[in-house]
Amino acid sequence: MNLSYATWLTVSGVVALLVAGSAWKRRSAPVAPALFALMISLAFWSLTYAVSWVVPSDAAGIFWLKLTYLGAATAPLAFFVLVLYFVDRYAWLTRKAYILLMAIPALTILLLWTDPWHHLFFGNYPVVERGSIYNGGPWFYINLSYSYALVMAGFYLLARAFLRSSQFYRGQTRLMLIGAFVPWLANFFMFFGQRAMTRLDLTPVAFTFTGLLFAYGIFGYRLMDLIPVSRDVLVENMDDAILVADTDWRVVDINPKALELANPGLNTPIGKPLGEVFSRWRHIFSNISDADNQLEVKLDLPPFSTLDLRIAAVKDRQGQAVGKLVTWRDISPLKQVEEKLRIFFHAVEQNPVAVLITDPDGRIEYINPRLTQLTGYSLDEVRGKNPRILQSGETPLELYENLWNTIKEGRVWEGEVLDRKKNGEVYWVYELIAPVLDKNGNVTNFIAMQQDITLSKNTEMELRIVNERLQAKLEEVERLHEQLREESIRDGLTRLFNRRYMEETLEREISRNEREPRSVSVVMIDVDLFKTINDSFGHQGGDAVLQTLGTMLLENTRLSDIACRYGGDEMLVVLPGATREVACARAEEWRAAFSQMTFTFGGKTMRTTLSLGVASFPDQARSSSELLIAADKALYWAKMNRNLVVAYDSAKMLGQMSRSDDIR
């Protein structure tokens, strides 16, 4: 039993637990979980080792000594993992790597507790007293070699990182190196100098000291916030130029991006004044004060034209300035974009077309001065509102539904809309609305461009009214023209076509026969005893008979037939497409119908009849004049007997003289 040893080990274990607790509170930092695992292993190692020194029996002491291996076998592994995180090589720690790294510690613990069956751990050196295990079987030395290898590998990685770090960061890495060296020293002392002094294993105490140094580096230098070795990845490969200068503006550290603007042929900038490293723009640094600053620097060093230069003080824990952090980036492309945006904004602001921009939900984000001039609304009045505040209520809702559906699908809509100004006045606009899409095709904004077309719409409406009036006038003129035409081709008494129209039509039908061979028949009609009617009843009686005859012919002829007043009491009907037989049948119908009609004049009633002559082309004539002569001859024979239809027969009528005027 040794209370002094136990006290030291207990203090070491408690300190390890405190450090583990601090690491757990900051477990979101990359190094914290590895530090937590290391300190838990060390705490278990120290506390179980302390118990082994105070238990009353040697058997109990040996039991607790074996139990220490749960921490002793895992502490070197936790140390190595922590170093990997510190030097930014944690990408090596794949799942397979973890399994391989944990294999030997796991087998060590298993073989330690099962040694009586195989003697691989203790071999021929069984533990008979409390203290430490100095000798053993094959696996004892395998585990010892593995633990040394992990600590040596960690020490190598830290030393390598120390040599690669700049002077500005070496203080932090130096702490890590000292912490890694202490367990080596303690373990070496235990194996090669302990027998001369004491059986106490100082390794867990030394490892706890290592943990304290690591914790100081983490919490004092804030290694969890910025691991120095990560500089190789972060700083060296950044697109921004970064350099660190001391208080005398000498370069302490610089990344490759910053070297692009350094003087050509410069071997190493470290330790040299800033003005010497960047002599081409020494005037910029000469005018910089010690206060934090941000400048926009114009350069004539293609491809650089504009740099965003920022200078910030680097301070120690007491808040004293120990250097300067200078960063810059090439913002030449950004300035070009800004210039294009400035031109574009100016173009939109001065555009005679009204422009309105909304978000994807239709809330107004911007209107240009032209829209303010057009509607009376300022940007502050409409920002965040829906463009429906401009609706007049007179535009069909279907138009707005179509508009919204079109632009929501990412397509352009255009059309004419009747809107309302702030003062209530309505106005017409020709509007084009286009969606703005991001690289994924999602709508980010809508841009509406409006052209005031009120004047043209009003002019259009006035022209429409004038056109409607002109159309009405034209229709009236056309109607009058048609009426005049009708008057020119109609007989005023009977409303039949006049002789001139009949001659034109007959000539046209005869000419048509040359293209479409068919018969054309004419029926010449004369009122029997018409002179007697005029003598007995006066001209009014004769006119009434002629009007009745005209009405009968109009009602009993086809649309293609031409019924006309040929002269005096004679009528003539042209029957296109009718043969002589058909024409005779039609003439017979007219004769029979007219013979049944009665006329009353001055209280007296009378009847009269018709004589009708029929001739056909091309059977009885070769021209229109010959056709009329043939019909006239047939009428002559009909009048000789009255109330008769006679068809022209050239053989029968050959040699006969034309009828005299008194018979007619």
XYZ file of C-alpha atoms in Angstrom:
664
model
C 0.000 0.000 0.000
C 1.343 3.434 -0.952
C -0.957 6.411 -0.254
C 1.540 8.905 -1.672
C 1.542 7.169 -5.077
C -2.224 6.800 -4.973
C -2.654 10.506 -4.217
C -0.541 11.556 -7.214
C -2.411 9.179 -9.481
C -5.804 10.280 -8.145
C -4.953 13.938 -8.736
C -3.812 13.007 -12.250
C -7.085 11.154 -12.884
C -9.230 14.033 -11.594
C -7.323 16.524 -13.755
C -7.868 14.254 -16.751
C -11.605 14.146 -16.010
C -11.753 17.950 -15.767
C -10.004 18.328 -19.110
C -12.334 15.709 -20.606
C -15.311 17.701 -19.338
C -14.008 20.888 -20.948
C -13.446 19.058 -24.219
C -16.969 17.628 -24.111
C -18.449 21.097 -23.756
C -16.670 22.019 -26.990
C -17.344 18.729 -28.734
C -18.511 20.457 -31.927
C -14.869 21.432 -32.635
C -12.909 18.916 -34.776
C -10.211 18.061 -32.167
C -12.524 17.918 -29.126
C -13.832 14.308 -29.481
C -10.273 12.937 -29.812
C -9.091 14.960 -26.789
C -12.120 13.758 -24.817
C -11.315 10.099 -25.652
C -7.652 10.561 -24.670
C -8.467 12.156 -21.316
C -11.096 9.510 -20.450
C -8.527 6.769 -21.179
C -5.952 8.569 -19.010
C -8.447 9.152 -16.210
C -9.382 5.455 -16.178
C -5.702 4.479 -16.294
C -4.709 6.825 -13.445
C -7.661 6.092 -11.155
C -7.518 2.296 -11.517
C -3.758 2.435 -11.042
C -4.297 4.498 -7.872
C -6.697 1.880 -6.526
C -4.110 -0.861 -7.179
C -1.779 0.912 -4.745
C -4.239 1.188 -1.851
C -6.079 -2.149 -1.849
C -4.983 -4.350 1.116
C -4.083 -7.564 -0.722
C -1.650 -8.272 -3.534
C -4.305 -10.277 -5.407
C -6.627 -7.278 -5.419
C -3.745 -5.050 -6.449
C -2.933 -7.314 -9.384
C -6.642 -7.289 -10.420
C -6.720 -3.493 -10.478
C -3.361 -3.435 -12.255
C -4.830 -5.570 -15.036
C -7.831 -3.253 -15.129
C -5.553 -0.290 -15.902
C -4.954 -1.768 -19.349
C -8.424 -0.641 -20.423
C -6.907 2.854 -20.341
C -3.251 2.038 -20.949
C -3.947 0.122 -24.178
C -6.287 2.783 -25.623
C -4.488 5.995 -24.558
C -1.745 5.791 -27.253
C -4.403 5.210 -29.902
C -6.430 8.210 -28.685
C -3.239 10.297 -28.682
C -2.468 9.319 -32.288
C -6.012 10.128 -33.446
C -5.824 13.542 -31.749
C -2.545 14.298 -33.551
C -4.102 13.306 -36.891
C -6.887 15.810 -36.310
C -4.400 18.485 -35.265
C -2.213 18.102 -38.366
C -5.283 17.982 -40.594
C -4.850 14.336 -41.633
C -8.107 13.038 -40.209
C -9.149 11.992 -43.724
C -6.974 8.907 -43.122
C -9.349 7.793 -40.375
C -11.765 5.738 -42.412
C -13.940 3.051 -40.854
C -11.483 0.383 -41.987
C -8.575 2.350 -40.491
C -10.366 2.619 -37.141
C -10.948 -1.145 -37.082
C -7.270 -1.865 -37.825
C -6.039 0.666 -35.262
C -8.283 -0.759 -32.535
C -7.462 -4.411 -33.266
C -4.269 -4.659 -31.181
C -5.640 -2.782 -28.097
C -8.734 -4.994 -28.171
C -6.655 -8.191 -28.477
C -4.328 -6.975 -25.727
C -7.189 -6.592 -23.246
C -8.618 -9.977 -24.275
C -5.294 -11.832 -23.998
C -4.457 -10.120 -20.707
C -7.552 -11.472 -18.978
C -7.345 -14.918 -20.585
C -3.597 -15.392 -20.054
C -3.929 -18.477 -17.752
C -5.130 -20.489 -20.778
C -2.426 -19.481 -23.270
C 0.333 -17.466 -21.460
C 0.736 -15.126 -24.455
C 0.710 -11.963 -22.365
C 2.573 -12.752 -19.125
C 4.535 -15.700 -20.497
C 6.923 -17.022 -17.842
C 6.769 -13.827 -15.780
C 3.597 -13.969 -13.706
C 2.714 -10.873 -11.671
C 3.035 -11.641 -7.998
C 3.231 -8.152 -6.576
C 1.559 -4.871 -7.202
C 3.260 -2.066 -9.178
C 3.837 -2.468 -12.906
C 4.263 -5.160 -15.507
C 7.846 -5.011 -16.794
C 8.205 -8.328 -18.566
C 5.902 -10.718 -20.306
C 5.200 -13.017 -23.168
C 5.123 -12.334 -26.920
C 1.930 -10.268 -26.907
C 3.218 -8.033 -24.101
C 6.007 -6.844 -26.392
C 3.699 -6.623 -29.403
C 1.434 -4.262 -27.461
C 4.419 -2.315 -26.109
C 5.860 -1.918 -29.629
C 2.469 -0.899 -31.018
C 2.014 1.757 -28.313
C 5.523 3.125 -28.943
C 4.848 3.157 -32.684
C 1.664 5.216 -32.249
C 3.395 7.737 -29.982
C 6.415 7.935 -32.322
C 4.156 8.430 -35.353
C 2.290 11.198 -33.562
C 5.556 12.844 -32.528
C 6.837 12.657 -36.126
C 3.684 14.263 -37.529
C 3.880 17.062 -34.966
C 7.581 17.666 -35.670
C 6.906 17.768 -39.403
C 4.071 20.224 -38.857
C 6.313 22.335 -36.618
C 8.970 22.641 -39.311
C 6.407 23.591 -41.946
C 4.585 26.137 -39.801
C 5.415 29.819 -39.966
C 6.946 31.589 -36.999
C 3.571 33.073 -36.279
C 2.031 29.649 -35.565
C 4.978 27.697 -34.109
C 4.179 28.510 -30.489
C 1.036 26.429 -30.662
C 2.713 23.501 -32.412
C 5.608 23.644 -29.930
C 3.162 22.976 -27.087
C 1.907 19.896 -28.899
C 5.477 18.621 -29.413
C 6.382 19.036 -25.750
C 3.182 17.276 -24.751
C 4.008 14.364 -27.061
C 7.579 14.034 -25.766
C 6.764 13.844 -22.036
C 5.123 10.335 -22.101
C 8.157 8.989 -23.957
C 10.453 10.325 -21.305
C 8.352 8.949 -18.446
C 7.968 5.509 -20.009
C 11.684 5.318 -20.789
C 12.474 6.223 -17.185
C 10.086 3.527 -15.934
C 11.675 0.727 -17.959
C 15.312 1.724 -17.624
C 15.581 3.618 -14.340
C 12.602 2.624 -12.204
C 14.089 -0.468 -10.520
C 16.709 1.718 -8.895
C 14.115 4.062 -7.401
C 10.497 2.886 -7.281
C 7.983 0.585 -8.873
C 5.670 3.501 -9.782
C 4.736 3.843 -13.521
C 4.775 7.581 -14.289
C 3.339 7.145 -17.797
C -0.317 7.981 -16.912
C 0.846 11.051 -14.982
C 3.002 12.098 -17.960
C 0.131 11.542 -20.365
C -2.087 13.659 -18.122
C 0.532 16.411 -18.331
C 0.341 15.997 -22.103
C -3.417 16.436 -21.914
C -2.980 19.611 -19.870
C -0.611 21.038 -22.486
C -3.003 20.107 -25.253
C -5.875 21.682 -23.326
C -3.873 24.851 -22.826
C -3.111 24.969 -26.515
C -6.753 24.354 -27.342
C -8.340 26.732 -24.848
C -5.500 29.246 -24.551
C -4.539 29.483 -28.224
C -8.050 28.489 -29.377
C -6.733 25.609 -31.457
C -10.270 24.335 -31.842
C -11.181 27.539 -33.656
C -8.133 27.506 -35.935
C -5.862 24.475 -36.091
C -2.466 25.830 -37.241
C -1.684 22.908 -39.488
C -4.967 23.464 -41.376
C -3.265 26.524 -42.789
C -1.649 24.295 -45.431
C -5.070 23.530 -46.845
C -6.986 26.699 -46.061
C -4.477 29.495 -46.514
C -2.214 28.052 -49.171
C -5.110 27.195 -51.466
C -7.335 30.211 -50.904
C -8.300 32.395 -53.837
C -7.749 35.435 -51.615
C -4.243 36.773 -51.109
C -3.187 36.630 -47.438
C -0.049 37.798 -45.696
C 0.898 38.357 -42.068
C 3.269 41.173 -41.137
C 4.809 42.081 -37.809
C 4.459 45.491 -36.199
C 7.338 46.797 -38.355
C 5.533 45.676 -41.525
C 7.945 42.821 -42.213
C 6.457 39.762 -43.888
C 5.931 36.908 -41.418
C 3.829 34.637 -43.606
C 2.417 34.811 -47.122
C 0.352 32.518 -49.302
C 0.911 31.745 -53.032
C -1.953 33.993 -54.142
C -0.290 37.013 -52.534
C 3.014 36.132 -54.196
C 1.416 36.709 -57.606
C 1.771 40.458 -57.008
C 5.210 40.280 -55.396
C 8.289 41.510 -57.224
C 9.445 39.050 -59.893
C 12.582 37.093 -59.020
C 12.143 37.484 -55.269
C 13.610 34.389 -53.566
C 11.780 34.524 -50.262
C 9.629 37.333 -48.895
C 9.721 36.136 -45.275
C 11.362 38.745 -43.029
C 11.509 41.409 -45.745
C 9.704 44.779 -45.494
C 6.339 44.971 -47.221
C 7.474 47.814 -49.465
C 10.371 45.711 -50.727
C 8.230 42.674 -51.447
C 5.604 44.773 -53.249
C 7.662 47.675 -54.564
C 5.358 48.180 -57.539
C 2.635 49.410 -55.203
C 4.738 50.661 -52.332
C 2.792 53.941 -52.352
C -0.294 52.068 -51.186
C 1.343 50.626 -48.069
C 3.163 53.859 -47.294
C -0.173 55.640 -46.800
C -1.731 52.952 -44.595
C -2.119 53.689 -40.892
C -1.857 51.139 -38.095
C -5.634 51.178 -37.663
C -7.808 48.572 -39.327
C -8.535 49.621 -42.857
C -10.322 48.653 -46.043
C -9.324 50.099 -49.389
C -10.236 49.721 -53.021
C -6.954 49.814 -54.901
C -6.628 50.638 -58.596
C -3.723 48.873 -60.303
C -2.186 48.926 -63.748
C -0.904 45.367 -63.499
C -2.845 43.168 -65.946
C -4.805 41.031 -65.374
C -5.388 42.934 -62.104
C -7.144 46.280 -62.280
C -8.996 46.614 -58.966
C -8.227 44.991 -55.602
C -10.243 44.907 -52.406
C -7.530 45.414 -49.753
C -8.244 44.802 -46.052
C -5.895 45.246 -43.110
C -6.658 44.006 -39.596
C -4.587 43.997 -36.425
C -3.378 40.681 -34.981
C -3.451 40.821 -31.183
C -2.225 38.567 -28.402
C -4.239 37.448 -25.384
C -3.555 40.719 -23.601
C -4.956 42.659 -26.543
C -1.574 43.991 -27.635
C -0.940 44.312 -31.366
C 1.659 41.813 -32.513
C 1.216 42.133 -36.237
C -1.048 42.821 -39.183
C -3.196 40.528 -41.270
C -3.382 41.838 -44.831
C -5.793 40.288 -47.315
C -6.835 41.260 -50.789
C -8.793 39.830 -53.648
C -9.092 40.689 -57.292
C -12.489 42.330 -57.751
C -11.878 43.371 -61.364
C -14.638 41.057 -62.702
C -16.931 42.285 -59.932
C -16.248 45.911 -60.850
C -16.988 45.117 -64.480
C -20.292 43.574 -63.440
C -21.010 46.584 -61.224
C -20.336 48.897 -64.159
C -22.680 46.901 -66.373
C -25.303 46.950 -63.622
C -24.856 50.706 -63.264
C -25.397 51.184 -66.986
C -28.352 48.817 -66.948
C -29.880 50.580 -63.938
C -29.417 53.942 -65.636
C -31.048 52.565 -68.785
C -34.022 51.282 -66.776
C -34.327 54.505 -64.779
C -34.285 56.676 -67.918
C -36.304 54.277 -70.068
C -39.417 55.771 -71.683
C -41.060 52.380 -71.137
C -42.583 51.838 -67.686
C -40.858 48.978 -65.816
C -42.235 47.038 -62.844
C -40.399 44.169 -61.065
C -42.043 41.753 -58.621
C -40.955 38.742 -56.581
C -42.233 35.236 -57.489
C -45.405 35.836 -55.447
C -46.245 39.022 -57.313
C -45.154 41.561 -54.670
C -43.715 44.730 -56.176
C -39.998 45.268 -55.564
C -39.204 48.064 -58.012
C -40.802 50.548 -60.404
C -38.919 53.017 -62.571
C -39.645 56.769 -62.755
C -41.600 56.335 -65.980
C -44.153 54.123 -64.192
C -44.413 56.726 -61.432
C -45.000 59.395 -64.063
C -47.592 57.224 -65.793
C -49.589 56.068 -62.740
C -48.901 58.681 -60.075
C -47.649 56.016 -57.621
C -44.190 56.319 -56.047
C -41.992 53.304 -55.300
C -42.583 53.643 -51.548
C -46.345 53.574 -52.115
C -46.338 50.326 -54.085
C -43.366 48.401 -52.667
C -44.579 45.054 -51.284
C -48.036 45.435 -52.845
C -49.614 43.445 -55.650
C -49.851 45.005 -59.148
C -53.616 44.524 -58.963
C -53.743 48.020 -57.406
C -53.412 49.206 -61.021
C -56.355 47.171 -62.304
C -59.254 49.175 -63.680
C -61.875 46.484 -63.148
C -62.814 46.747 -66.820
C -60.359 44.149 -68.105
C -61.840 40.598 -68.283
C -60.710 38.293 -65.459
C -59.968 35.586 -68.022
C -57.148 37.760 -69.355
C -55.488 37.959 -65.923
C -55.899 34.199 -65.382
C -54.212 33.507 -68.705
C -51.497 36.048 -67.881
C -50.680 34.485 -64.495
C -50.733 30.901 -65.780
C -48.408 31.837 -68.640
C -45.717 33.566 -66.581
C -45.852 30.944 -63.788
C -44.912 28.369 -66.432
C -41.812 30.417 -67.247
C -43.165 31.810 -70.524
C -43.511 35.412 -71.732
C -46.967 37.035 -71.840
C -47.907 40.100 -73.810
C -51.157 41.902 -74.493
C -53.225 45.062 -74.061
C -54.604 45.935 -70.613
C -56.837 48.741 -69.370
C -55.387 50.001 -66.049
C -56.272 52.762 -63.615
C -54.047 55.557 -62.323
C -53.795 56.740 -58.734
C -56.216 59.588 -59.521
C -58.795 57.144 -60.901
C -58.166 57.906 -64.550
C -58.040 54.833 -66.787
C -55.320 54.319 -69.348
C -54.366 51.671 -71.898
C -50.991 49.917 -71.895
C -49.355 47.363 -74.111
C -47.717 45.100 -71.541
C -45.013 42.441 -71.800
C -44.275 40.327 -68.716
C -41.227 38.051 -68.646
C -40.146 35.684 -65.855
C -36.558 35.767 -64.548
C -35.232 32.225 -64.023
C -32.297 30.974 -61.976
C -29.866 28.310 -63.210
C -32.283 25.594 -62.061
C -35.182 27.065 -64.028
C -36.996 28.417 -60.966
C -38.744 31.801 -61.189
C -37.004 34.441 -59.058
C -38.721 37.578 -60.350
C -41.146 38.910 -62.930
C -40.350 41.950 -65.081
C -43.277 43.855 -66.600
C -42.728 46.498 -69.287
C -45.613 48.815 -70.127
C -46.024 51.126 -73.089
C -48.748 53.754 -72.767
C -51.029 53.314 -75.776
C -53.953 55.396 -74.498
C -53.630 57.952 -77.299
C -53.440 55.307 -79.990
C -56.353 53.368 -78.426
C -58.477 56.539 -78.293
C -57.507 57.310 -81.869
C -58.319 53.721 -82.773
C -61.737 54.025 -81.138
C -62.408 57.306 -82.942
C -61.324 55.731 -86.215
C -63.570 52.765 -85.502
C -66.526 55.097 -84.954
C -65.677 57.011 -88.119
C -65.286 53.737 -90.017
C -68.627 52.509 -88.720
C -70.249 55.736 -89.871
C -68.508 55.505 -93.215
C -69.574 51.882 -93.497
C -73.161 52.890 -92.827
C -72.878 55.608 -95.450
C -71.337 53.177 -97.912
C -74.110 50.698 -97.264
C -76.662 53.448 -97.811
C -74.926 54.509 -101.014
C -74.769 50.873 -102.074
C -78.441 50.488 -101.314
C -79.262 53.637 -103.258
C -76.995 52.486 -106.028
C -78.762 49.136 -106.069
C -82.064 50.938 -106.004
C -81.016 53.143 -108.889
C -79.757 50.127 -110.747
C -83.060 48.400 -110.147
C -84.869 51.483 -111.333
C -82.697 51.550 -114.430
C -83.462 47.947 -115.351
C -87.071 47.714 -114.145
C -90.286 48.830 -115.792
C -91.975 51.352 -113.534
C -95.517 50.067 -114.154
C -95.166 46.292 -114.054
C -91.889 45.999 -112.006
C -90.666 43.589 -114.678
C -87.230 44.041 -116.215
C -87.132 46.526 -119.066
C -86.296 45.734 -122.651
C -82.673 46.935 -122.444
C -81.916 44.596 -119.531
C -83.659 41.749 -121.341
C -81.528 42.252 -124.443
C -78.297 42.278 -122.364
C -79.334 39.156 -120.487
C -80.472 37.286 -123.577
C -77.213 38.069 -125.346
C -75.275 36.825 -122.289
C -77.244 33.566 -122.142
C -76.721 32.980 -125.871
C -72.949 33.553 -125.451
C -72.898 31.195 -122.472
C -74.275 28.473 -124.710
C -70.957 28.411 -126.524
C -69.232 27.285 -123.276
C -72.084 25.226 -121.835
C -74.329 23.952 -124.645
C -77.983 24.104 -123.575
C -81.298 25.452 -124.824
C -82.516 29.006 -124.284
C -86.215 29.612 -124.898
C -88.225 32.822 -125.014
C -91.951 33.331 -124.598
C -93.409 36.486 -126.121
C -96.773 37.457 -124.570
C -99.472 39.841 -125.785
C -102.768 40.818 -124.080
C -105.685 40.055 -126.353
C -108.032 42.966 -127.221
C -105.852 45.369 -125.202
C -106.851 48.309 -127.408
C -110.534 47.581 -126.712
C -109.804 47.581 -122.954
C -108.123 50.972 -123.211
C -111.010 52.327 -125.274
C -113.624 50.946 -122.872
C -111.994 51.522 -119.481
C -109.357 54.087 -120.216
C -105.625 53.865 -119.722
C -106.089 53.162 -116.005
C -107.915 49.976 -116.868
C -105.201 48.986 -119.315
C -102.481 49.739 -116.762
C -104.243 47.582 -114.152
C -104.311 44.640 -116.563
C -100.601 45.055 -117.326
C -99.733 45.292 -113.584
C -101.690 42.123 -112.857
C -99.913 40.318 -115.677
C -96.522 41.525 -114.385
C -97.299 40.308 -110.858
C -98.370 36.902 -112.146
C -95.142 36.492 -114.120
C -92.954 37.524 -111.159
C -94.681 34.997 -108.931
C -94.607 32.138 -111.452
C -91.078 32.300 -112.840
C -87.789 30.842 -111.630
C -84.964 32.957 -110.209
C -83.005 32.235 -113.357
C -85.879 33.346 -115.618
C -85.974 36.927 -116.896
C -89.482 38.402 -117.221
C -89.564 41.819 -118.903
C -91.903 44.331 -120.504
C -91.024 44.178 -124.174
C -93.172 47.137 -125.245
C -96.772 48.370 -124.869
C -98.884 45.401 -123.846
C -96.227 42.867 -124.892
C -94.194 40.926 -122.307
C -91.269 38.574 -122.885
C -89.847 35.854 -120.634
C -86.347 34.409 -121.205
C -86.079 30.801 -119.936
C -82.383 29.729 -119.728
C -81.943 25.938 -119.971
C -85.564 25.341 -121.052
C -86.324 23.384 -124.220
C -89.150 24.399 -126.556
C -91.447 21.770 -125.023
C -90.763 22.985 -121.456
C -91.244 26.592 -122.546
C -94.573 25.736 -124.195
C -95.752 23.998 -121.015
C -94.830 27.013 -118.915
C -96.537 29.342 -121.372
C -99.663 27.225 -121.237
C -99.733 27.516 -117.442
C -99.531 31.303 -117.653
C -102.214 31.461 -120.347
C -104.623 29.291 -118.367
C -104.031 31.184 -115.113
C -104.521 34.584 -116.713
C -107.698 33.541 -118.538
C -109.328 32.855 -115.137
C -108.681 36.346 -113.833
C -111.461 38.981 -113.739
C -111.050 42.757 -113.763
C -113.554 45.316 -112.420
C -113.486 48.933 -113.570
C -116.170 51.526 -112.825
C -118.580 48.871 -111.628
C -118.068 46.767 -114.736
C -116.413 43.344 -114.750
C -114.422 41.899 -117.622
C -111.990 39.135 -118.602
C -109.307 38.949 -121.203
C -106.812 36.393 -122.479
C -103.204 36.074 -123.581
C -101.596 35.089 -126.842
C -98.126 33.530 -126.459
C -95.409 32.767 -129.022
C -92.550 30.357 -128.139
C -89.146 29.969 -129.820
C -85.942 28.138 -128.743
C -82.220 28.540 -129.350
C -80.433 26.931 -131.086
C -83.217 24.872 -132.674
C -85.120 27.799 -134.286
C -82.441 30.516 -134.252
C -78.692 31.048 -134.362
C -78.615 34.429 -132.593
C -80.614 36.484 -130.133
C -82.125 38.651 -132.872
C -83.223 35.592 -134.858
C -84.696 34.112 -131.657
C -86.798 37.249 -131.026
C -87.998 37.285 -134.651
C -88.996 33.630 -134.382
C -90.927 34.269 -131.149
C -92.602 37.298 -132.731
C -93.747 35.179 -135.698
C -95.107 32.536 -133.350
C -96.993 35.253 -131.427
C -98.406 36.518 -134.698
C -99.976 33.112 -135.394
C -101.255 32.906 -131.810
C -102.978 36.289 -132.017
C -104.819 35.241 -135.117
C -106.859 32.889 -132.948
C -106.292 34.530 -129.517
C -105.956 32.801 -126.151
C -103.423 30.420 -127.656
C -99.801 29.243 -127.233
C -97.971 28.759 -130.537
C -94.429 27.373 -130.907
C -92.374 28.625 -133.835
C -92.308 26.260 -136.828
C -90.273 27.578 -139.749
C -91.770 25.191 -142.337
C -95.313 26.089 -141.437
C -94.712 29.813 -141.297
C -92.481 30.008 -144.380
C -93.695 32.615 -146.809
C -96.007 34.359 -144.383
C -95.676 38.051 -144.042
C -95.089 39.754 -140.780
C -98.172 40.806 -138.883
C -99.469 44.280 -139.446
C -99.472 46.987 -136.781
C -103.263 47.130 -136.549
C -103.482 43.387 -135.758
C -100.841 43.848 -133.134
